[in-house]
Amino acid sequence: MEIKKTIELLNGTFFDNKLTELYVDLNRIPYEKERYRKAIDSYKTFFGEGEIEIFSAPGRSEIGGNHTDHQHGEVLAASINNDAIAVARKLDEPIVKVMSDGYSGMIIIQLDELAKKTEEEGTTNALIRGVLAKMKMDGHAIGGFQAYVTSEVLIGAGLSSSAAFETLIGTILSYMYNGGEVNPIEIAKIGQYAENVYFGKPCGLMDQMACSVGSLIHIDFADPENPIVEQLKFDLNTYGYSLCITDTKGTHADLTPDYAAIPQEMKKAAECFGKNFLGEVSKEEIINNITQIRDCAGDRAALRALHFVCENERVKEEVDALRKNNFPQFLTKVKESGDSSFKYLQNVYTCHDVQHQNVSIALALSDVMFGEKGVCRVHGGGFAGTIQAFVPNYLVSNYQKEMDKIFGNGSCEVLKIRKYGGIKVL
């Protein structure tokens, strides 16, 4: 669609229903329309007039299963109504050009240069090159395009900004060159490959799956090549609660070794049983052989192994509670998950800098404010970033006010679960 025509339709009501479906909040539509118009204007500044398409990929919120995916465990996660969008156009030449909001330089990737570049590790270039390479490796068509990207999935906020970006690039390639037929699970695996191999971060598959598939999903990673994905119906408003995510403004700088140590130590614990992953070891085996694990892998590995087997069990219990509409039981399990992450998984703060504990402060103050009324837990990878809270609607305004007072204006967001993963919007 031509830029001028797209702007005309955005200015009217033509896209209102679609945007309401996507962002799950009528009050948010004027803001999103202005955001789309600004993105189109920025695209025009860098790439000029012509036909455009617009794509969206959501961030994610992990509900249950903290650090279980990389050990072939189970998770409960949801796509959220904060997303990354791309205004894009297909190119005939074999080149990808991406300009991202907030970055000064344009990323240019030649399609005949898709081998990993070590010097690109940790950069957006690596993610784009990795997605292109894996898409081609898996037998899907790739080709050139130019895109302007802007994102509300904040970097370092625990909502999976990199997974949303990978899903966005994969979705563009799926629609432009594969008729939209690359399924969301494949796109998730492609994104994980880009992040693991090209970007250099040893993440599991949960982030990419939640961003790519959409809705509230229960995933069993027992066979990671063929994960079992189940979408669940879940409306927090029915129970009178909201999902709040607070960015504690802790820095993720120099935390890669902390993140990497979790799967490394869990695998080391599994190796005590001659296994590669803790998903192959039972809870009884862990408990009955805790001394053996301490001897061969260390105490922290033993605690993290214990967290895994109990957390994996908790995910099943959370899903069962939701199926039975037993929301109080669901909240109990969320609280147990948070306690386990703090005490056994130990990913709430880094032991290399105990003087800075943003996440610990946020959790402690949330507990004091809630009493028995709400629950909170560390969100995502941990060590810095965000906490998640299920807050009674009547407390949300006060909770936001208190969190913003501590961590800065806009730190606490109220999010909705959206039913779409990566999608072509128009």
CSV table of C-alpha atoms in Angstrom, one decimal:
chain,number,residue,atom,x,y,z
A,1,MET,CA,0.0,0.0,0.0
A,2,GLU,CA,1.3,3.5,-0.9
A,3,ILE,CA,2.4,5.7,2.1
A,4,LYS,CA,-0.1,8.4,1.4
A,5,LYS,CA,-3.0,5.9,1.3
A,6,THR,CA,-1.8,4.2,4.5
A,7,ILE,CA,-1.7,7.5,6.3
A,8,GLU,CA,-5.3,8.4,5.1
A,9,LEU,CA,-6.6,5.1,6.4
A,10,LEU,CA,-4.8,5.5,9.7
A,11,ASN,CA,-6.3,9.0,10.1
A,12,GLY,CA,-9.8,7.5,9.7
A,13,THR,CA,-11.4,4.5,11.4
A,14,PHE,CA,-10.4,1.8,8.8
A,15,PHE,CA,-7.7,0.2,11.0
A,16,ASP,CA,-9.4,0.8,14.4
A,17,ASN,CA,-10.8,-2.7,14.8
A,18,LYS,CA,-7.5,-4.4,13.8
A,19,LEU,CA,-5.5,-2.2,16.2
A,20,THR,CA,-7.9,-2.8,19.0
A,21,GLU,CA,-7.5,-6.6,18.5
A,22,LEU,CA,-3.8,-6.2,18.5
A,23,TYR,CA,-3.4,-3.9,21.5
A,24,VAL,CA,-6.4,-5.1,23.5
A,25,ASP,CA,-7.2,-1.6,24.8
A,26,LEU,CA,-9.5,0.9,23.1
A,27,ASN,CA,-8.0,3.8,25.0
A,28,ARG,CA,-4.6,3.0,23.5
A,29,ILE,CA,-5.7,3.3,19.8
A,30,PRO,CA,-5.1,7.1,19.4
A,31,TYR,CA,-1.6,6.6,20.8
A,32,GLU,CA,-0.8,3.6,18.5
A,33,LYS,CA,-2.1,5.4,15.4
A,34,GLU,CA,0.2,8.4,16.1
A,35,ARG,CA,3.1,5.9,16.8
A,36,TYR,CA,2.4,4.3,13.4
A,37,ARG,CA,2.3,7.6,11.6
A,38,LYS,CA,5.6,8.7,13.2
A,39,ALA,CA,7.2,5.3,12.1
A,40,ILE,CA,6.0,5.9,8.6
A,41,ASP,CA,7.4,9.4,8.6
A,42,SER,CA,10.7,8.1,9.8
A,43,TYR,CA,10.7,5.4,7.1
A,44,LYS,CA,10.0,8.1,4.5
A,45,THR,CA,13.0,10.1,5.8
A,46,PHE,CA,15.4,7.2,5.3
A,47,PHE,CA,13.9,5.4,2.4
A,48,GLY,CA,11.6,7.7,0.5
A,49,GLU,CA,8.1,7.2,-0.9
A,50,GLY,CA,6.6,4.0,-2.3
A,51,GLU,CA,4.7,0.9,-1.3
A,52,ILE,CA,5.0,-0.2,2.3
A,53,GLU,CA,3.9,-3.1,4.6
A,54,ILE,CA,3.8,-2.9,8.4
A,55,PHE,CA,4.7,-5.8,10.7
A,56,SER,CA,4.4,-6.3,14.5
A,57,ALA,CA,6.0,-8.7,17.0
A,58,PRO,CA,5.1,-8.6,20.7
A,59,GLY,CA,7.2,-8.7,23.8
A,60,ARG,CA,6.6,-11.5,26.2
A,61,SER,CA,5.9,-12.0,29.9
A,62,GLU,CA,7.0,-15.3,31.5
A,63,ILE,CA,4.2,-16.4,33.9
A,64,GLY,CA,5.7,-19.7,35.1
A,65,GLY,CA,8.8,-21.8,34.5
A,66,ASN,CA,11.7,-19.5,35.5
A,67,HIS,CA,14.8,-20.9,33.7
A,68,THR,CA,13.2,-24.3,32.8
A,69,ASP,CA,13.1,-24.1,29.0
A,70,HIS,CA,16.9,-24.6,28.4
A,71,GLN,CA,16.7,-27.8,30.5
A,72,HIS,CA,13.8,-29.3,28.4
A,73,GLY,CA,11.2,-28.3,31.0
A,74,GLU,CA,7.8,-26.7,30.9
A,75,VAL,CA,6.9,-23.0,30.8
A,76,LEU,CA,3.8,-20.8,30.9
A,77,ALA,CA,4.3,-17.5,29.0
A,78,ALA,CA,2.2,-14.8,27.3
A,79,SER,CA,2.7,-12.4,24.5
A,80,ILE,CA,1.9,-8.8,25.6
A,81,ASN,CA,0.5,-5.7,24.0
A,82,ASN,CA,3.9,-3.9,23.9
A,83,ASP,CA,5.5,-4.6,20.6
A,84,ALA,CA,8.1,-3.9,18.0
A,85,ILE,CA,6.8,-2.7,14.6
A,86,ALA,CA,8.5,-2.4,11.2
A,87,VAL,CA,7.6,-0.3,8.3
A,88,ALA,CA,9.1,-2.2,5.4
A,89,ARG,CA,9.4,-2.7,1.7
A,90,LYS,CA,10.6,-5.6,-0.4
A,91,LEU,CA,13.7,-5.0,-2.5
A,92,ASP,CA,14.8,-6.6,-5.7
A,93,GLU,CA,18.5,-6.3,-4.8
A,94,PRO,CA,20.1,-8.9,-2.4
A,95,ILE,CA,20.5,-6.6,0.5
A,96,VAL,CA,18.8,-5.9,3.8
A,97,LYS,CA,18.7,-2.3,5.2
A,98,VAL,CA,17.4,-1.7,8.7
A,99,MET,CA,17.2,1.6,10.5
A,100,SER,CA,16.1,1.3,14.2
A,101,ASP,CA,14.6,4.1,16.3
A,102,GLY,CA,17.3,5.5,18.6
A,103,TYR,CA,20.3,4.3,16.6
A,104,SER,CA,22.4,6.6,14.5
A,105,GLY,CA,23.6,4.2,11.8
A,106,MET,CA,21.8,2.1,9.3
A,107,ILE,CA,22.4,-1.7,9.4
A,108,ILE,CA,23.3,-3.1,6.0
A,109,ILE,CA,23.5,-6.9,5.4
A,110,GLN,CA,24.6,-8.3,2.1
A,111,LEU,CA,22.7,-11.6,1.4
A,112,ASP,CA,25.9,-13.3,0.1
A,113,GLU,CA,27.7,-12.5,3.4
A,114,LEU,CA,25.7,-14.5,6.0
A,115,ALA,CA,28.5,-16.3,7.8
A,116,LYS,CA,28.9,-15.4,11.5
A,117,LYS,CA,31.2,-12.5,12.2
A,118,THR,CA,32.7,-12.7,15.7
A,119,GLU,CA,33.1,-9.0,16.0
A,120,GLU,CA,29.3,-8.6,15.6
A,121,GLU,CA,28.5,-10.6,18.7
A,122,GLY,CA,26.1,-8.7,21.0
A,123,THR,CA,24.8,-6.5,18.2
A,124,THR,CA,21.6,-6.0,16.3
A,125,ASN,CA,23.6,-6.8,13.1
A,126,ALA,CA,24.3,-10.3,14.5
A,127,LEU,CA,20.6,-10.9,15.1
A,128,ILE,CA,19.6,-9.9,11.6
A,129,ARG,CA,22.4,-11.9,9.9
A,130,GLY,CA,21.7,-14.9,12.1
A,131,VAL,CA,18.0,-14.9,11.3
A,132,LEU,CA,18.7,-14.6,7.5
A,133,ALA,CA,21.3,-17.4,7.7
A,134,LYS,CA,19.1,-19.8,9.6
A,135,MET,CA,16.1,-19.1,7.5
A,136,LYS,CA,18.1,-20.0,4.4
A,137,MET,CA,19.7,-22.9,6.1
A,138,ASP,CA,16.3,-24.4,6.9
A,139,GLY,CA,15.2,-24.2,3.3
A,140,HIS,CA,13.1,-21.1,3.3
A,141,ALA,CA,13.4,-18.3,0.8
A,142,ILE,CA,15.1,-15.1,1.7
A,143,GLY,CA,15.5,-11.8,-0.1
A,144,GLY,CA,16.2,-8.1,0.3
A,145,PHE,CA,14.1,-5.6,2.1
A,146,GLN,CA,14.4,-2.2,3.8
A,147,ALA,CA,12.8,-1.4,7.1
A,148,TYR,CA,12.4,1.2,9.8
A,149,VAL,CA,11.9,-0.4,13.2
A,150,THR,CA,10.6,1.1,16.4
A,151,SER,CA,10.0,-0.8,19.6
A,152,GLU,CA,8.1,-0.5,22.9
A,153,VAL,CA,9.7,-3.7,24.2
A,154,LEU,CA,12.4,-2.0,26.2
A,155,ILE,CA,15.9,-3.4,26.1
A,156,GLY,CA,16.9,-4.9,29.5
A,157,ALA,CA,13.4,-4.7,30.8
A,158,GLY,CA,12.8,-8.5,30.9
A,159,LEU,CA,10.2,-8.4,28.2
A,160,SER,CA,12.5,-10.0,25.6
A,161,SER,CA,13.4,-7.2,23.3
A,162,SER,CA,15.8,-9.4,21.3
A,163,ALA,CA,13.3,-12.2,20.8
A,164,ALA,CA,10.7,-9.7,19.6
A,165,PHE,CA,13.2,-8.3,17.2
A,166,GLU,CA,14.2,-11.7,15.9
A,167,THR,CA,10.5,-12.6,15.5
A,168,LEU,CA,9.9,-9.3,13.6
A,169,ILE,CA,12.7,-10.1,11.1
A,170,GLY,CA,11.5,-13.7,10.7
A,171,THR,CA,7.9,-12.5,10.2
A,172,ILE,CA,9.0,-10.0,7.5
A,173,LEU,CA,10.8,-12.8,5.6
A,174,SER,CA,7.9,-15.2,6.1
A,175,TYR,CA,5.4,-12.8,4.5
A,176,MET,CA,7.6,-11.2,1.9
A,177,TYR,CA,9.3,-14.3,0.5
A,178,ASN,CA,7.3,-17.4,1.8
A,179,GLY,CA,3.7,-16.4,1.5
A,180,GLY,CA,3.4,-16.1,5.3
A,181,GLU,CA,3.8,-19.9,5.5
A,182,VAL,CA,6.8,-20.2,7.9
A,183,ASN,CA,5.1,-21.3,11.0
A,184,PRO,CA,5.6,-19.4,14.3
A,185,ILE,CA,7.4,-22.3,16.0
A,186,GLU,CA,9.9,-22.4,13.1
A,187,ILE,CA,10.4,-18.6,13.4
A,188,ALA,CA,11.0,-19.0,17.1
A,189,LYS,CA,13.7,-21.7,16.6
A,190,ILE,CA,15.3,-19.5,13.9
A,191,GLY,CA,15.4,-16.5,16.4
A,192,GLN,CA,16.9,-18.7,19.1
A,193,TYR,CA,19.6,-19.9,16.7
A,194,ALA,CA,20.4,-16.2,15.8
A,195,GLU,CA,20.7,-15.3,19.5
A,196,ASN,CA,22.7,-18.4,20.5
A,197,VAL,CA,25.1,-18.7,17.6
A,198,TYR,CA,25.4,-15.2,16.1
A,199,PHE,CA,24.6,-12.9,19.1
A,200,GLY,CA,26.4,-15.1,21.6
A,201,LYS,CA,23.7,-15.4,24.3
A,202,PRO,CA,22.9,-18.9,25.5
A,203,CYS,CA,19.1,-18.4,25.9
A,204,GLY,CA,16.5,-21.1,25.8
A,205,LEU,CA,13.5,-21.1,23.4
A,206,MET,CA,10.8,-19.8,25.7
A,207,ASP,CA,11.3,-16.1,24.8
A,208,GLN,CA,11.1,-16.6,21.1
A,209,MET,CA,8.1,-19.0,21.4
A,210,ALA,CA,6.1,-16.6,23.4
A,211,CYS,CA,6.8,-13.7,21.0
A,212,SER,CA,6.2,-15.7,17.9
A,213,VAL,CA,3.2,-17.9,18.8
A,214,GLY,CA,1.0,-15.4,20.7
A,215,SER,CA,-1.6,-15.6,23.5
A,216,LEU,CA,-1.0,-17.4,26.8
A,217,ILE,CA,0.8,-20.6,26.0
A,218,HIS,CA,1.9,-23.7,27.9
A,219,ILE,CA,5.0,-25.2,26.3
A,220,ASP,CA,6.6,-28.6,27.0
A,221,PHE,CA,10.2,-28.6,25.8
A,222,ALA,CA,10.8,-32.3,26.6
A,223,ASP,CA,11.6,-32.7,22.9
A,224,PRO,CA,12.9,-29.2,22.0
A,225,GLU,CA,12.9,-29.9,18.3
A,226,ASN,CA,9.2,-30.6,18.5
A,227,PRO,CA,7.8,-28.7,21.5
A,228,ILE,CA,4.2,-29.2,22.5
A,229,VAL,CA,2.4,-25.9,22.5
A,230,GLU,CA,-1.0,-25.4,24.0
A,231,GLN,CA,-2.9,-22.0,23.9
A,232,LEU,CA,-4.9,-21.2,27.0
A,233,LYS,CA,-7.8,-18.8,27.5
A,234,PHE,CA,-7.0,-16.3,30.3
A,235,ASP,CA,-8.6,-13.0,31.0
A,236,LEU,CA,-7.3,-11.3,34.2
A,237,ASN,CA,-10.1,-8.8,34.3
A,238,THR,CA,-12.5,-11.7,34.9
A,239,TYR,CA,-10.7,-12.2,38.3
A,240,GLY,CA,-10.4,-8.4,39.0
A,241,TYR,CA,-6.6,-8.4,38.6
A,242,SER,CA,-4.0,-6.7,36.4
A,243,LEU,CA,-0.6,-7.8,35.2
A,244,CYS,CA,2.0,-5.2,36.2
A,245,ILE,CA,5.6,-5.1,35.1
A,246,THR,CA,8.1,-2.8,36.9
A,247,ASP,CA,11.4,-1.9,35.3
A,248,THR,CA,13.8,-1.5,38.3
A,249,LYS,CA,16.3,0.2,36.1
A,250,GLY,CA,19.1,-2.2,37.0
A,251,THR,CA,21.8,-2.5,34.3
A,252,HIS,CA,22.4,-5.8,32.4
A,253,ALA,CA,26.0,-4.8,31.7
A,254,ASP,CA,28.5,-7.6,32.5
A,255,LEU,CA,25.7,-10.0,33.5
A,256,THR,CA,26.2,-12.5,30.7
A,257,PRO,CA,28.4,-14.8,32.9
A,258,ASP,CA,25.6,-14.8,35.5
A,259,TYR,CA,23.0,-15.8,32.9
A,260,ALA,CA,25.3,-18.4,31.4
A,261,ALA,CA,26.1,-20.0,34.8
A,262,ILE,CA,22.5,-21.1,35.3
A,263,PRO,CA,22.3,-23.5,32.4
A,264,GLN,CA,25.9,-24.5,32.8
A,265,GLU,CA,25.4,-25.5,36.5
A,266,MET,CA,22.0,-27.2,35.8
A,267,LYS,CA,23.7,-29.3,33.1
A,268,LYS,CA,26.5,-30.1,35.4
A,269,ALA,CA,23.9,-31.3,37.9
A,270,ALA,CA,22.3,-33.5,35.2
A,271,GLU,CA,25.7,-34.9,34.3
A,272,CYS,CA,25.9,-36.4,37.9
A,273,PHE,CA,23.2,-38.8,36.6
A,274,GLY,CA,24.7,-39.4,33.2
A,275,LYS,CA,22.2,-37.1,31.6
A,276,ASN,CA,22.5,-34.0,29.5
A,277,PHE,CA,19.6,-32.0,30.8
A,278,LEU,CA,17.7,-31.8,34.1
A,279,GLY,CA,14.4,-32.5,32.2
A,280,GLU,CA,15.7,-36.1,32.1
A,281,VAL,CA,16.1,-36.3,35.9
A,282,SER,CA,13.2,-36.8,38.3
A,283,LYS,CA,12.4,-34.8,41.4
A,284,GLU,CA,13.0,-37.9,43.6
A,285,GLU,CA,16.4,-38.5,42.0
A,286,ILE,CA,17.4,-34.9,42.8
A,287,ILE,CA,16.2,-35.1,46.4
A,288,ASN,CA,17.6,-38.6,47.1
A,289,ASN,CA,21.0,-37.8,45.6
A,290,ILE,CA,21.5,-34.2,46.7
A,291,THR,CA,24.9,-35.0,48.4
A,292,GLN,CA,26.2,-36.5,45.2
A,293,ILE,CA,25.2,-33.4,43.3
A,294,ARG,CA,26.9,-31.2,45.9
A,295,ASP,CA,30.1,-33.2,45.6
A,296,CYS,CA,30.3,-33.3,41.8
A,297,ALA,CA,28.7,-30.0,40.8
A,298,GLY,CA,28.6,-27.8,43.9
A,299,ASP,CA,26.0,-26.5,46.3
A,300,ARG,CA,24.6,-23.8,44.0
A,301,ALA,CA,24.2,-26.3,41.2
A,302,ALA,CA,22.3,-28.6,43.7
A,303,LEU,CA,20.0,-25.7,44.7
A,304,ARG,CA,19.4,-24.8,41.0
A,305,ALA,CA,18.6,-28.4,40.2
A,306,LEU,CA,16.1,-28.5,43.1
A,307,HIS,CA,14.5,-25.3,41.7
A,308,PHE,CA,14.2,-26.8,38.3
A,309,VAL,CA,12.4,-30.0,39.3
A,310,CYS,CA,10.0,-28.1,41.6
A,311,GLU,CA,9.4,-25.3,39.1
A,312,ASN,CA,8.6,-27.7,36.3
A,313,GLU,CA,6.0,-29.3,38.6
A,314,ARG,CA,4.6,-25.9,39.5
A,315,VAL,CA,4.0,-25.0,35.8
A,316,LYS,CA,1.7,-28.0,35.5
A,317,GLU,CA,-0.1,-26.9,38.7
A,318,GLU,CA,-0.5,-23.4,37.4
A,319,VAL,CA,-2.0,-24.7,34.1
A,320,ASP,CA,-4.3,-27.0,36.0
A,321,ALA,CA,-5.5,-24.1,38.3
A,322,LEU,CA,-6.3,-22.0,35.2
A,323,ARG,CA,-8.1,-24.8,33.5
A,324,LYS,CA,-10.3,-25.2,36.7
A,325,ASN,CA,-10.7,-21.4,37.1
A,326,ASN,CA,-9.0,-21.7,40.5
A,327,PHE,CA,-7.4,-18.3,40.4
A,328,PRO,CA,-6.3,-18.2,44.1
A,329,GLN,CA,-4.4,-21.4,43.6
A,330,PHE,CA,-2.8,-20.0,40.5
A,331,LEU,CA,-1.6,-17.0,42.5
A,332,THR,CA,-0.3,-19.2,45.2
A,333,LYS,CA,1.9,-21.1,42.7
A,334,VAL,CA,3.1,-17.8,41.2
A,335,LYS,CA,4.3,-16.7,44.7
A,336,GLU,CA,6.0,-20.1,45.2
A,337,SER,CA,7.8,-19.6,41.9
A,338,GLY,CA,9.1,-16.2,43.0
A,339,ASP,CA,10.3,-17.6,46.3
A,340,SER,CA,12.1,-20.4,44.6
A,341,SER,CA,13.8,-18.1,42.1
A,342,PHE,CA,15.0,-15.9,45.0
A,343,LYS,CA,16.2,-18.7,47.4
A,344,TYR,CA,17.2,-21.6,45.1
A,345,LEU,CA,17.7,-20.4,41.6
A,346,GLN,CA,19.4,-17.3,43.0
A,347,ASN,CA,18.8,-15.0,40.0
A,348,VAL,CA,17.4,-11.9,41.8
A,349,TYR,CA,20.8,-10.2,42.2
A,350,THR,CA,24.4,-10.9,41.1
A,351,CYS,CA,26.8,-12.1,43.8
A,352,HIS,CA,29.5,-9.9,42.1
A,353,ASP,CA,27.7,-6.7,43.2
A,354,VAL,CA,25.6,-7.2,46.3
A,355,GLN,CA,25.4,-3.5,47.0
A,356,HIS,CA,23.0,-3.0,44.0
A,357,GLN,CA,19.8,-5.1,44.4
A,358,ASN,CA,17.1,-3.2,42.5
A,359,VAL,CA,15.0,-6.3,41.9
A,360,SER,CA,15.2,-7.3,45.6
A,361,ILE,CA,14.0,-3.9,46.7
A,362,ALA,CA,11.1,-4.0,44.2
A,363,LEU,CA,10.0,-7.5,45.4
A,364,ALA,CA,10.3,-6.6,49.1
A,365,LEU,CA,8.3,-3.4,48.8
A,366,SER,CA,5.7,-5.1,46.7
A,367,ASP,CA,5.3,-7.8,49.4
A,368,VAL,CA,4.8,-5.1,52.0
A,369,MET,CA,2.2,-3.2,49.9
A,370,PHE,CA,0.3,-6.3,48.9
A,371,GLY,CA,0.1,-8.3,52.2
A,372,GLU,CA,-2.1,-11.2,51.1
A,373,LYS,CA,-3.8,-9.3,48.3
A,374,GLY,CA,-1.3,-9.6,45.4
A,375,VAL,CA,1.8,-11.6,44.4
A,376,CYS,CA,5.1,-10.8,42.8
A,377,ARG,CA,8.2,-12.5,41.4
A,378,VAL,CA,11.4,-11.9,39.5
A,379,HIS,CA,10.6,-11.6,35.8
A,380,GLY,CA,12.6,-13.3,33.0
A,381,GLY,CA,16.3,-14.0,33.2
A,382,GLY,CA,16.8,-12.0,36.4
A,383,PHE,CA,19.8,-10.3,38.1
A,384,ALA,CA,18.5,-6.9,36.9
A,385,GLY,CA,15.6,-5.7,35.0
A,386,THR,CA,12.0,-6.3,36.0
A,387,ILE,CA,9.6,-7.8,38.4
A,388,GLN,CA,6.1,-9.1,37.6
A,389,ALA,CA,3.1,-8.6,39.8
A,390,PHE,CA,-0.5,-9.7,39.8
A,391,VAL,CA,-2.3,-6.8,41.4
A,392,PRO,CA,-6.0,-6.4,42.4
A,393,ASN,CA,-7.5,-3.7,40.1
A,394,TYR,CA,-8.4,-1.5,43.0
A,395,LEU,CA,-4.7,-1.4,44.1
A,396,VAL,CA,-3.2,-0.8,40.6
A,397,SER,CA,-3.1,3.0,40.7
A,398,ASN,CA,-1.5,3.1,44.1
A,399,TYR,CA,0.9,0.4,43.2
A,400,GLN,CA,2.0,2.2,40.0
A,401,LYS,CA,2.4,5.4,42.0
A,402,GLU,CA,4.7,3.8,44.6
A,403,MET,CA,6.8,1.9,42.1
A,404,ASP,CA,7.3,5.0,40.0
A,405,LYS,CA,8.2,7.0,43.1
A,406,ILE,CA,11.1,4.5,43.7
A,407,PHE,CA,12.3,3.7,40.2
A,408,GLY,CA,11.2,6.7,38.2
A,409,ASN,CA,8.1,7.8,36.2
A,410,GLY,CA,6.7,5.2,33.9
A,411,SER,CA,8.6,2.4,35.5
A,412,CYS,CA,5.5,0.4,36.3
A,413,GLU,CA,3.3,-0.7,33.3
A,414,VAL,CA,0.0,-2.4,33.2
A,415,LEU,CA,0.0,-4.9,30.4
A,416,LYS,CA,-2.5,-6.9,28.5
A,417,ILE,CA,-2.1,-10.4,27.0
A,418,ARG,CA,-2.5,-10.2,23.2
A,419,LYS,CA,-3.6,-13.2,21.1
A,420,TYR,CA,-1.2,-12.5,18.2
A,421,GLY,CA,2.4,-13.3,17.9
A,422,GLY,CA,4.4,-12.1,14.8
A,423,ILE,CA,1.9,-10.7,12.3
A,424,LYS,CA,1.6,-8.5,9.2
A,425,VAL,CA,-0.6,-5.7,10.4
A,426,LEU,CA,-1.3,-4.1,6.9
